[in-house]
N, CA, C and O of each residue as an XYZ file, in Angstrom:
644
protein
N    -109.474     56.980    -88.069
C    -109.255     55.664    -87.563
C    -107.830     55.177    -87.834
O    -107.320     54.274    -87.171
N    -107.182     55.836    -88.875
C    -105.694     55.422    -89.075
C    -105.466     56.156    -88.480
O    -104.878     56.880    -89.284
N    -105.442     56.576    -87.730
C    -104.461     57.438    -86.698
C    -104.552     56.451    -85.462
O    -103.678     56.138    -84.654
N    -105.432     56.190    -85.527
C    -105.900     55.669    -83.841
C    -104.891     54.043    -84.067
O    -104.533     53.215    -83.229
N    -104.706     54.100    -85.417
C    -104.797     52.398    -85.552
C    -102.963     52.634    -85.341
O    -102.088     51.919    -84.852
N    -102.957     53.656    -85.821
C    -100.993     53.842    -85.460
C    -100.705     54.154    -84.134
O     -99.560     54.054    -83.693
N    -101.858     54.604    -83.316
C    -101.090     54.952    -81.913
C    -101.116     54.368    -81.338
O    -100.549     54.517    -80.256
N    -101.861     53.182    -81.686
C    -102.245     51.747    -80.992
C    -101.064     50.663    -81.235
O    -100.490     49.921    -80.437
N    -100.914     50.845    -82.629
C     -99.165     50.042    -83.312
C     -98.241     50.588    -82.630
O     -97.283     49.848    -82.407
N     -98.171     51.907    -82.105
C     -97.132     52.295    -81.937
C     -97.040     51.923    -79.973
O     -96.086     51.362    -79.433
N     -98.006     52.308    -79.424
C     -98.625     51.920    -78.099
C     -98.069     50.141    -77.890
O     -97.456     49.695    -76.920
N     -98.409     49.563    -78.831
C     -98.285     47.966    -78.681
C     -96.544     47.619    -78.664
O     -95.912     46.697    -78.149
N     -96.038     49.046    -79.633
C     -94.392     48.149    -79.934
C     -94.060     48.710    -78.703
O     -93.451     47.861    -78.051
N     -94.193     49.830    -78.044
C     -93.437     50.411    -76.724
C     -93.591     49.532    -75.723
O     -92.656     49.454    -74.927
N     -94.728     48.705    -75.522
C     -95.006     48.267    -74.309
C     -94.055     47.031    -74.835
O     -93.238     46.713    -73.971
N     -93.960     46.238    -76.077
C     -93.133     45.137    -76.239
C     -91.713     45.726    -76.106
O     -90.786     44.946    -76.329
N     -91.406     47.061    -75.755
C     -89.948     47.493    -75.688
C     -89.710     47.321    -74.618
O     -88.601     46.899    -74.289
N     -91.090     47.708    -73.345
C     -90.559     47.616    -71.986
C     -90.537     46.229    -71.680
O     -89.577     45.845    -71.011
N     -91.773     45.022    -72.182
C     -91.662     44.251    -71.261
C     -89.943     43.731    -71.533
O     -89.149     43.278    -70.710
N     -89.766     43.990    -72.955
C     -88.500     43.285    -73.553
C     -87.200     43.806    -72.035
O     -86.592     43.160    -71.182
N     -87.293     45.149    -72.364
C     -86.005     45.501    -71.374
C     -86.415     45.505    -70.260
O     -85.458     45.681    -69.505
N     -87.595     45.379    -69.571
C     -88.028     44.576    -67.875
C     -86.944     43.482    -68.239
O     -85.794     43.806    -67.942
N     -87.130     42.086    -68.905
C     -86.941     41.048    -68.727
C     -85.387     41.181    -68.943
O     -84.617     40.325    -68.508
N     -85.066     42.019    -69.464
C     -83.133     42.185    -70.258
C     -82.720     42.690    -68.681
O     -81.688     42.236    -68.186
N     -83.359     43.415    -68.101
C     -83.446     44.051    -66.547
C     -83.450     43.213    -65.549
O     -82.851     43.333    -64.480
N     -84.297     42.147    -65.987
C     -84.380     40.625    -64.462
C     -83.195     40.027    -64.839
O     -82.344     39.659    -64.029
N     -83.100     39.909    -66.101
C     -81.661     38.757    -66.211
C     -80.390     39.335    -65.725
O     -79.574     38.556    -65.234
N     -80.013     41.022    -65.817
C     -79.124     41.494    -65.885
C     -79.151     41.370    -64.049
O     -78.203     41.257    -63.272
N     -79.800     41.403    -63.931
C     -79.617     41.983    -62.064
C     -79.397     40.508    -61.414
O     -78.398     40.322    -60.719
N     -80.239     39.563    -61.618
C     -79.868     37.850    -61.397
C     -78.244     37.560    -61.865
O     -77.536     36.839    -61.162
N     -77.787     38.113    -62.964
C     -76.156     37.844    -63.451
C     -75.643     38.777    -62.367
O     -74.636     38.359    -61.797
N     -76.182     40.119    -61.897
C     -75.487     41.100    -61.063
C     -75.341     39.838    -59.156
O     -74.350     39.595    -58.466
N     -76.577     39.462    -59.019
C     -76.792     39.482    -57.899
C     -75.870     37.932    -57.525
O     -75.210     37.726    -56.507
N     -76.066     37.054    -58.607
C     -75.296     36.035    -58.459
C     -73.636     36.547    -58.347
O     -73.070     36.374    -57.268
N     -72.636     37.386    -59.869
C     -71.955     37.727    -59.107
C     -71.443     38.221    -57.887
O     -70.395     37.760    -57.434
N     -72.289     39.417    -57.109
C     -72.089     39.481    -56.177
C     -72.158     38.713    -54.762
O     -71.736     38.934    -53.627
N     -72.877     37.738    -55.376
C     -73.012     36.319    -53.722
C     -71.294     35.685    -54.155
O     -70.512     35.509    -53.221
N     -70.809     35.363    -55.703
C     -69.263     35.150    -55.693
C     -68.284     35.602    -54.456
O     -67.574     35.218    -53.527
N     -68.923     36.969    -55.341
C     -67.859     38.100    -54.628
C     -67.310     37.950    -53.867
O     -66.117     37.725    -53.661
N     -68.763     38.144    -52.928
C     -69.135     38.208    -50.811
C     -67.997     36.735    -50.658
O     -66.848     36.770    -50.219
N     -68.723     35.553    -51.153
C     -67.745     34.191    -51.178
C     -66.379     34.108    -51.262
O     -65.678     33.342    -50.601
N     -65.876     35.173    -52.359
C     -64.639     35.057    -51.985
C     -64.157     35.714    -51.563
O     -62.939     35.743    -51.738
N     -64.926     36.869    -50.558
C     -64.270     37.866    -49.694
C     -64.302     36.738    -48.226
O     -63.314     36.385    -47.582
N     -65.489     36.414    -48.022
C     -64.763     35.506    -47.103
C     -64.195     34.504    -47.098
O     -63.991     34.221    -45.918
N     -63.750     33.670    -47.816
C     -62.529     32.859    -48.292
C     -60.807     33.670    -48.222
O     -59.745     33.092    -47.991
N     -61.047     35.311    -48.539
C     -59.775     35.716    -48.349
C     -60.061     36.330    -47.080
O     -58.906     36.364    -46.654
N     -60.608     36.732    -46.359
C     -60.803     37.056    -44.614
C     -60.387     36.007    -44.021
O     -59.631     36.124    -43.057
N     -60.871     34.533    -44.561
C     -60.514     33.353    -43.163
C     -58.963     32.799    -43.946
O     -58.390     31.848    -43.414
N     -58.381     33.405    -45.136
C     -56.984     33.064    -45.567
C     -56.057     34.087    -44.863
O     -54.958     33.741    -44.429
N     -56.697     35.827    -44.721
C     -55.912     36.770    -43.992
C     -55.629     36.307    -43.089
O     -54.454     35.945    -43.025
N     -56.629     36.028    -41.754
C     -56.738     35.659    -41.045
C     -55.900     34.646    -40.399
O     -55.250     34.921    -39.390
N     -55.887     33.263    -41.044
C     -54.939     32.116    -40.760
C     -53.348     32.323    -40.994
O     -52.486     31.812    -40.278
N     -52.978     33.569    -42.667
C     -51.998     33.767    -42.302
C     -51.412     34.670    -41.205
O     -50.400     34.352    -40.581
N     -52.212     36.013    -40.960
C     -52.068     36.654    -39.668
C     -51.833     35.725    -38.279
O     -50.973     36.323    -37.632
N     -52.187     34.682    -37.663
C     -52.049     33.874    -37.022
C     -50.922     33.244    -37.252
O     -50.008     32.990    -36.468
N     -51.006     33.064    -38.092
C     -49.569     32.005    -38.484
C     -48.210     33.195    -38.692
O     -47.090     32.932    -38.254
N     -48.417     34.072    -39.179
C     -46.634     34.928    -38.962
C     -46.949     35.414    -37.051
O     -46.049     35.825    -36.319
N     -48.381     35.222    -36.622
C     -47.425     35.664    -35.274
C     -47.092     34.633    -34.776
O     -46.102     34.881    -34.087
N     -47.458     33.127    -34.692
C     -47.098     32.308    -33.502
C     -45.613     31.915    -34.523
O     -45.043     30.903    -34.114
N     -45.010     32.519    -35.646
C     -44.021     32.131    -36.311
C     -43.293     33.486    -35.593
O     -42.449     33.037    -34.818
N     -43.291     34.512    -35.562
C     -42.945     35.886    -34.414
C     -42.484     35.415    -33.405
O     -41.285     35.359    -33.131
N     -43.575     34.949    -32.608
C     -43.043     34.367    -31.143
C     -42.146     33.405    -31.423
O     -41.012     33.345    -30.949
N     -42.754     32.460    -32.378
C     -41.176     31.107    -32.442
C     -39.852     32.206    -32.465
O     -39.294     32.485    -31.404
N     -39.384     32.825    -33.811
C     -38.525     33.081    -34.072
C     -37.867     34.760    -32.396
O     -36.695     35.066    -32.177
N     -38.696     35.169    -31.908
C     -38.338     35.926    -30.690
C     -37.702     34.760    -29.568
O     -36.660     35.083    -28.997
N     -38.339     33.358    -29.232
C     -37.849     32.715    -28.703
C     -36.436     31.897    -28.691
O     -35.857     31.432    -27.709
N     -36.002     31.850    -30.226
C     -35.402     31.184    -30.933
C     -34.098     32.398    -30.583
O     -32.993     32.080    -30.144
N     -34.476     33.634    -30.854
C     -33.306     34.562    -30.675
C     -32.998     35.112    -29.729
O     -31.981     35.805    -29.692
N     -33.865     34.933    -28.630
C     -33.841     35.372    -26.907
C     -32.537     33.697    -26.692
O     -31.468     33.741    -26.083
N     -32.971     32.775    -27.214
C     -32.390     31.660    -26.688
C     -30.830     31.721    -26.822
O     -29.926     31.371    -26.064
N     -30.851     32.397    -28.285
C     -29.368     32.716    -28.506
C     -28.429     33.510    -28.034
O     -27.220     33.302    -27.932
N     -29.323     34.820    -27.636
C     -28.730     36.044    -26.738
C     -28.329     34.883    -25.537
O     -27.152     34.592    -25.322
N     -29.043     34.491    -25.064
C     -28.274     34.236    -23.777
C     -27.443     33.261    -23.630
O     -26.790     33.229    -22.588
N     -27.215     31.972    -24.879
C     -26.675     31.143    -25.214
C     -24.774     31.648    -25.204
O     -23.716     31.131    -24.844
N     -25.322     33.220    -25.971
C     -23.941     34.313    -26.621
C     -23.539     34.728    -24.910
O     -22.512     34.444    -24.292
N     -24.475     35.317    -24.551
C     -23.849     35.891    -23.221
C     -23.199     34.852    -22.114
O     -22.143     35.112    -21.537
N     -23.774     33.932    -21.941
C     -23.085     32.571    -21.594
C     -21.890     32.316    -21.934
O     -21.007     31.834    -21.224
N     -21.819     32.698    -23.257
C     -20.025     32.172    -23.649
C     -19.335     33.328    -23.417
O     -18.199     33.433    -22.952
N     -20.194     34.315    -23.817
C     -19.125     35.571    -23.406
C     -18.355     35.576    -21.663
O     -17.313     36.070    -21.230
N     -19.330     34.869    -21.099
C     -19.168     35.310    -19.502
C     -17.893     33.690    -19.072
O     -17.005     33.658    -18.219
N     -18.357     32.496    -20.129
C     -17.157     32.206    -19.853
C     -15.760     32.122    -20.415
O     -14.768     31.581    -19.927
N     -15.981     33.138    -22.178
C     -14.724     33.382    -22.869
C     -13.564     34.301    -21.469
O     -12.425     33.963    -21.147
N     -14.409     35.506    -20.899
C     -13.816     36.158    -19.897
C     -13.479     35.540    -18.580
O     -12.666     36.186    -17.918
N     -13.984     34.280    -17.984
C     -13.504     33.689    -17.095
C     -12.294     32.659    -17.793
O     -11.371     32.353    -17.039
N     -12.270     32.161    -19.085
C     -11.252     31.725    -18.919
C     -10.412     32.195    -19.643
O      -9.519     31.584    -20.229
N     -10.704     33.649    -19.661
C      -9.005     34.832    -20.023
C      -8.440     34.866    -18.977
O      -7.238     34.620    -18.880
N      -9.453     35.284    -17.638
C      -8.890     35.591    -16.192
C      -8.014     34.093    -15.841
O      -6.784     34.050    -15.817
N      -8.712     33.165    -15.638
C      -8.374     32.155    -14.784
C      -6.595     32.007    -15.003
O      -5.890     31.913    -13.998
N      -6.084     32.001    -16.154
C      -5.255     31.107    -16.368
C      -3.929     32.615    -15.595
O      -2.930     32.368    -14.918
N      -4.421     34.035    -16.017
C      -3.679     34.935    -15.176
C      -3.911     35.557    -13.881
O      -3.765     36.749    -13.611
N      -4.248     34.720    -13.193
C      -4.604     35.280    -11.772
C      -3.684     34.561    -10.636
O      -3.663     34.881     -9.448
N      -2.952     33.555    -11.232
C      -1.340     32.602     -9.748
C      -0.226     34.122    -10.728
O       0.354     34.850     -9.922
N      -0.071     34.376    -11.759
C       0.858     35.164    -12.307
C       0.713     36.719    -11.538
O       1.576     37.467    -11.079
N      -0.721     36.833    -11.616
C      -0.806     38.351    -10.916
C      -0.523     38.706     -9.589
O       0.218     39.564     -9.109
N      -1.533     37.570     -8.924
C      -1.130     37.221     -7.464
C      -0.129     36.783     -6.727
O      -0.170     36.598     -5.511
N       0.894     36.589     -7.527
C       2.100     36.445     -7.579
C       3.062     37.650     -7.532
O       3.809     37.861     -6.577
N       2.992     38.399     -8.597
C       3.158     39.684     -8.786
C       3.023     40.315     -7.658
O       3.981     40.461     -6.899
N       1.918     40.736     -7.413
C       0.965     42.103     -6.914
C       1.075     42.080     -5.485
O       1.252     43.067     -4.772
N       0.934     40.615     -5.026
C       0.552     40.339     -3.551
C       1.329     39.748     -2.831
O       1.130     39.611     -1.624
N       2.782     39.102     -3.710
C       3.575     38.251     -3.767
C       3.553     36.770     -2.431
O       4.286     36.354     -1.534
N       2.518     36.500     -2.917
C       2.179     34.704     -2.096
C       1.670     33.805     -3.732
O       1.189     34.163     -4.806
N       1.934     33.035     -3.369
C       1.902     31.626     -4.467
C       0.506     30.963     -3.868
O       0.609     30.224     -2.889
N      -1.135     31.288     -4.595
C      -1.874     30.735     -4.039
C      -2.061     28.803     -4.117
O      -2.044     28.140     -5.154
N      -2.158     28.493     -3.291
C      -1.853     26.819     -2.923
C      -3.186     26.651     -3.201
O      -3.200     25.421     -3.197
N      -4.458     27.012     -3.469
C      -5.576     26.639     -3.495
C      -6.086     27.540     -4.820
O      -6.250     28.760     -4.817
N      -6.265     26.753     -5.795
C      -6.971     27.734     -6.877
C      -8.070     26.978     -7.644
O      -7.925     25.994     -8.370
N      -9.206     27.645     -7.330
C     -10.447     27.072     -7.959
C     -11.541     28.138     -9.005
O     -11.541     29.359     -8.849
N     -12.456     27.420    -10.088
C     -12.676     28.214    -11.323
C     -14.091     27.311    -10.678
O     -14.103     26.186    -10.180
N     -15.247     28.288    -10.908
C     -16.638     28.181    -11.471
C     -16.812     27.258     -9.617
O     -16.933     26.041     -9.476
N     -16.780     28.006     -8.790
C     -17.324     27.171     -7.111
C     -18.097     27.803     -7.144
O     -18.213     29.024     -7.250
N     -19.207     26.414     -6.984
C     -20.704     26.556     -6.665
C     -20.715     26.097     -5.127
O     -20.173     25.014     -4.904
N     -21.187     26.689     -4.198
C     -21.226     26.309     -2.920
C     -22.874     26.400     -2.004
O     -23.502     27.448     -1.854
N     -23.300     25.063     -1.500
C     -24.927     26.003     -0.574
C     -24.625     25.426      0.680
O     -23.969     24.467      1.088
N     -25.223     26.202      1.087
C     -25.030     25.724      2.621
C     -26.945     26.192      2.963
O     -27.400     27.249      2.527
N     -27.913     25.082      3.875
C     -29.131     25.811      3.850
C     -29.816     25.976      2.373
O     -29.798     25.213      1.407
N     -30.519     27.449      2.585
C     -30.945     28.026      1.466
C     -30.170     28.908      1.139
O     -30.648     29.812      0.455
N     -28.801     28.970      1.477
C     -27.967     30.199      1.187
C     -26.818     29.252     -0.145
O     -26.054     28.300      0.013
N     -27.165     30.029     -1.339
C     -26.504     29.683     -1.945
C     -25.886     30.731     -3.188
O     -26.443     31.732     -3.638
N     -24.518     30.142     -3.591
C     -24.056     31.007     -4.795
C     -22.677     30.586     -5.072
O     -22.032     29.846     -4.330
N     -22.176     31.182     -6.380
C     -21.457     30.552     -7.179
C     -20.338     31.659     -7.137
O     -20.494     32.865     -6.940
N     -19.065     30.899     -7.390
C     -17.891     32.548     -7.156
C     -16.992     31.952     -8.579
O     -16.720     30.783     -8.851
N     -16.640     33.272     -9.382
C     -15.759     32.637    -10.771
C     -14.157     31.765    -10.717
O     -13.665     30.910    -11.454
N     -13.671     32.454     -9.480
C     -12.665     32.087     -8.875
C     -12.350     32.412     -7.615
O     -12.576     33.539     -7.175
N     -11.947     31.717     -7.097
C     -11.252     31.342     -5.537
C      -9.554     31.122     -5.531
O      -9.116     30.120     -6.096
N      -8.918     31.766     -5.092
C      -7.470     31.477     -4.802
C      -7.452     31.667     -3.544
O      -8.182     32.586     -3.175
N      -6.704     30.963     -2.498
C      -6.262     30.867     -1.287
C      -4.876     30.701     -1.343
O      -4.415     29.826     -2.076
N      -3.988     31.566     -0.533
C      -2.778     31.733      0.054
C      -2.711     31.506      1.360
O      -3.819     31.345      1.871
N      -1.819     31.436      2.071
C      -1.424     30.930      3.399
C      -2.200     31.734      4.356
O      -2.936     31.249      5.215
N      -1.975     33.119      4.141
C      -2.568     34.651      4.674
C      -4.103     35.423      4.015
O      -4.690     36.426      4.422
N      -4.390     34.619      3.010
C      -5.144     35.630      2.196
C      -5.799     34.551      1.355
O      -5.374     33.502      0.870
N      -6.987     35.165      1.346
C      -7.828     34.703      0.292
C      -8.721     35.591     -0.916
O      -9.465     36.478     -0.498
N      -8.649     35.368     -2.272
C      -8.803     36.179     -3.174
C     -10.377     35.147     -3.749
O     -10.613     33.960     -3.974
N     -11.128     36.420     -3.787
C     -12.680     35.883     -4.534
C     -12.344     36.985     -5.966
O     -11.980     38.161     -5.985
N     -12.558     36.301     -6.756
C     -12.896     37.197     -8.179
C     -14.007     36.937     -8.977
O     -14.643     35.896     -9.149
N     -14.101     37.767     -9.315
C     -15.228     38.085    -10.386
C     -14.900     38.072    -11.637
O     -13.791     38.607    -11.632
N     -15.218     37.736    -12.975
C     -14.779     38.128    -14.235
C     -16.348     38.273    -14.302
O     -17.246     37.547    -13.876
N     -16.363     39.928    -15.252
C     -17.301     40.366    -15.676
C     -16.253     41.189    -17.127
O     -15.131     41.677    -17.261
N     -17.632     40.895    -18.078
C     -17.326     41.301    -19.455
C     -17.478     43.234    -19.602
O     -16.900     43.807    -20.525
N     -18.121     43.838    -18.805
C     -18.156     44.955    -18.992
C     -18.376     45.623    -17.072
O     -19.307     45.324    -16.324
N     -17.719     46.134    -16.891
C     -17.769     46.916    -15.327
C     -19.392     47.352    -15.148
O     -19.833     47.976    -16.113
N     -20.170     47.150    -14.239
C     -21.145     48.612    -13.879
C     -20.923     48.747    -12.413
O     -20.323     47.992    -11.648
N     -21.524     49.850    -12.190
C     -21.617     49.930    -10.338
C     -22.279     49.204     -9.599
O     -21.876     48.906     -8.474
N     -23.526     48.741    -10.135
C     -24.597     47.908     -9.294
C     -23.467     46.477     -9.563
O     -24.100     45.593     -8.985
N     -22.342     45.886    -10.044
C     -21.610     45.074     -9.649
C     -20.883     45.173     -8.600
O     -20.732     44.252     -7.797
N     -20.299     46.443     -8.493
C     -19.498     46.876     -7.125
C     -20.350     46.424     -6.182
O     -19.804     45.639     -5.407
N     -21.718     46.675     -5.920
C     -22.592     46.544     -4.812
C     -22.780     44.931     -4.540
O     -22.607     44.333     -3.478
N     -23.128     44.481     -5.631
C     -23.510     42.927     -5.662
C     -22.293     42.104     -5.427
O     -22.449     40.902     -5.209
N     -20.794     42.747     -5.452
C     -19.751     41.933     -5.139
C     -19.878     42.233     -3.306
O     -19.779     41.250     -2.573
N     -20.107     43.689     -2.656
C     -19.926     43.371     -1.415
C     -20.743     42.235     -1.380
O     -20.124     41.175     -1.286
N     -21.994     42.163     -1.431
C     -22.846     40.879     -0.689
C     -22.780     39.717     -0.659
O     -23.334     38.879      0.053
N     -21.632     39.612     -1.968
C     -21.503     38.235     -2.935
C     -20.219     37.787     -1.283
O     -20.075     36.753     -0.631
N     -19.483     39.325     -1.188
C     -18.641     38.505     -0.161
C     -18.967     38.130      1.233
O     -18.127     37.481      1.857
N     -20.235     38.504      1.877
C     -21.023     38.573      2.675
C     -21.067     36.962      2.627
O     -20.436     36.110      3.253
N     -22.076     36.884      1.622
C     -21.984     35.497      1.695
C     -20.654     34.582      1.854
O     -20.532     33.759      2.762
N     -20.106     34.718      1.300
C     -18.538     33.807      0.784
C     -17.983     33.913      2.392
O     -17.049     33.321      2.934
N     -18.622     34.577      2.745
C     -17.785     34.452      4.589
C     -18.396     32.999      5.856
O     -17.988     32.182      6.681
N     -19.979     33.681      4.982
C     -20.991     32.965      5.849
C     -20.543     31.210      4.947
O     -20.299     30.257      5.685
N     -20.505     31.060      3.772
C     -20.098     29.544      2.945
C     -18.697     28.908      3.231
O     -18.462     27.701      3.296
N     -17.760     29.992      3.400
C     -16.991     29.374      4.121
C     -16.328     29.974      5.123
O     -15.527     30.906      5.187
N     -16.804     29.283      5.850
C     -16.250     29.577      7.186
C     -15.046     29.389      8.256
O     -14.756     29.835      9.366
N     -14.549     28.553      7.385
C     -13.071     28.335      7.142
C     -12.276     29.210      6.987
O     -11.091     28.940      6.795
């Protein structure tokens, strides 16, 4: 009967071991499960922070692409009229020179429409005999050669004079 009475003591402390670490087991997984609802919480707290900043450096992208497209052409603008007014001021000296007539008519930046036909010439000099259309361009290409015949196409049809 002492045997029985120890396997029974001993039977009684095991089962007070499990319910003990069941319950050390519910608490631990409730501390697990609550951290992890944190977690999840502040994973989406940093998803909708990625997120807003991702949004925000691109429409700050596009600002700053707009901001520097504005300037390119702001730059090319001056470039196109640093080179018209290198030309302007030597073109009665050249034409003088080269062609030898003294143009009596000299005009910078003529915008002219006639209709729907319209366009702009960098300079105009007129001589008695002759009339000079120029172009100032900052760098030569060929598709300018082409676009100056038409440019004079027009300039015939604008003035007709």
């Amino acid at each position: 009967m002492a045997v029985l009475e120890e396997r029974v003591n001993q039977l009684e402390e095991m089962v007070m071991r499990l319910v003990y670490i069941q319950q050390k087991t519910e608490i631990e997984m409730q501390r697990l499960q609550k951290e992890m609802k944190e977690f999840k919480d502040e994973m989406l707290e940093f998803k909708e922070w990625a997120k807003k900043t991702i949004e925000e450096n691109h429409e700050w992208s596009k600002r700053e692409v707009r901001r520097i497209n504005k300037q390119w052409g702001e730059l090319a603008n001056k470039m196109g009229t640093i080179v018209e007014d290198i030309v302007f001021p030597a073109v009665r000296p050249v034409i003088k020179k080269y062609f030898h007539c003294d143009p009596e008519v000299l005009m910078m930046n003529v915008e002219r429409k006639k209709g729907e036909l319209r366009e702009e010439f960098d300079v105009i000099a007129v001589c008695k005999d002759k009339v000079f259309l120029i172009e100032a361009k900052s760098t030569l290409r060929a598709e300018h050669v082409v676009q100056m015949k038409e440019k004079m196409n027009r300039f015939k049809e604008l003035f007709e004079e």
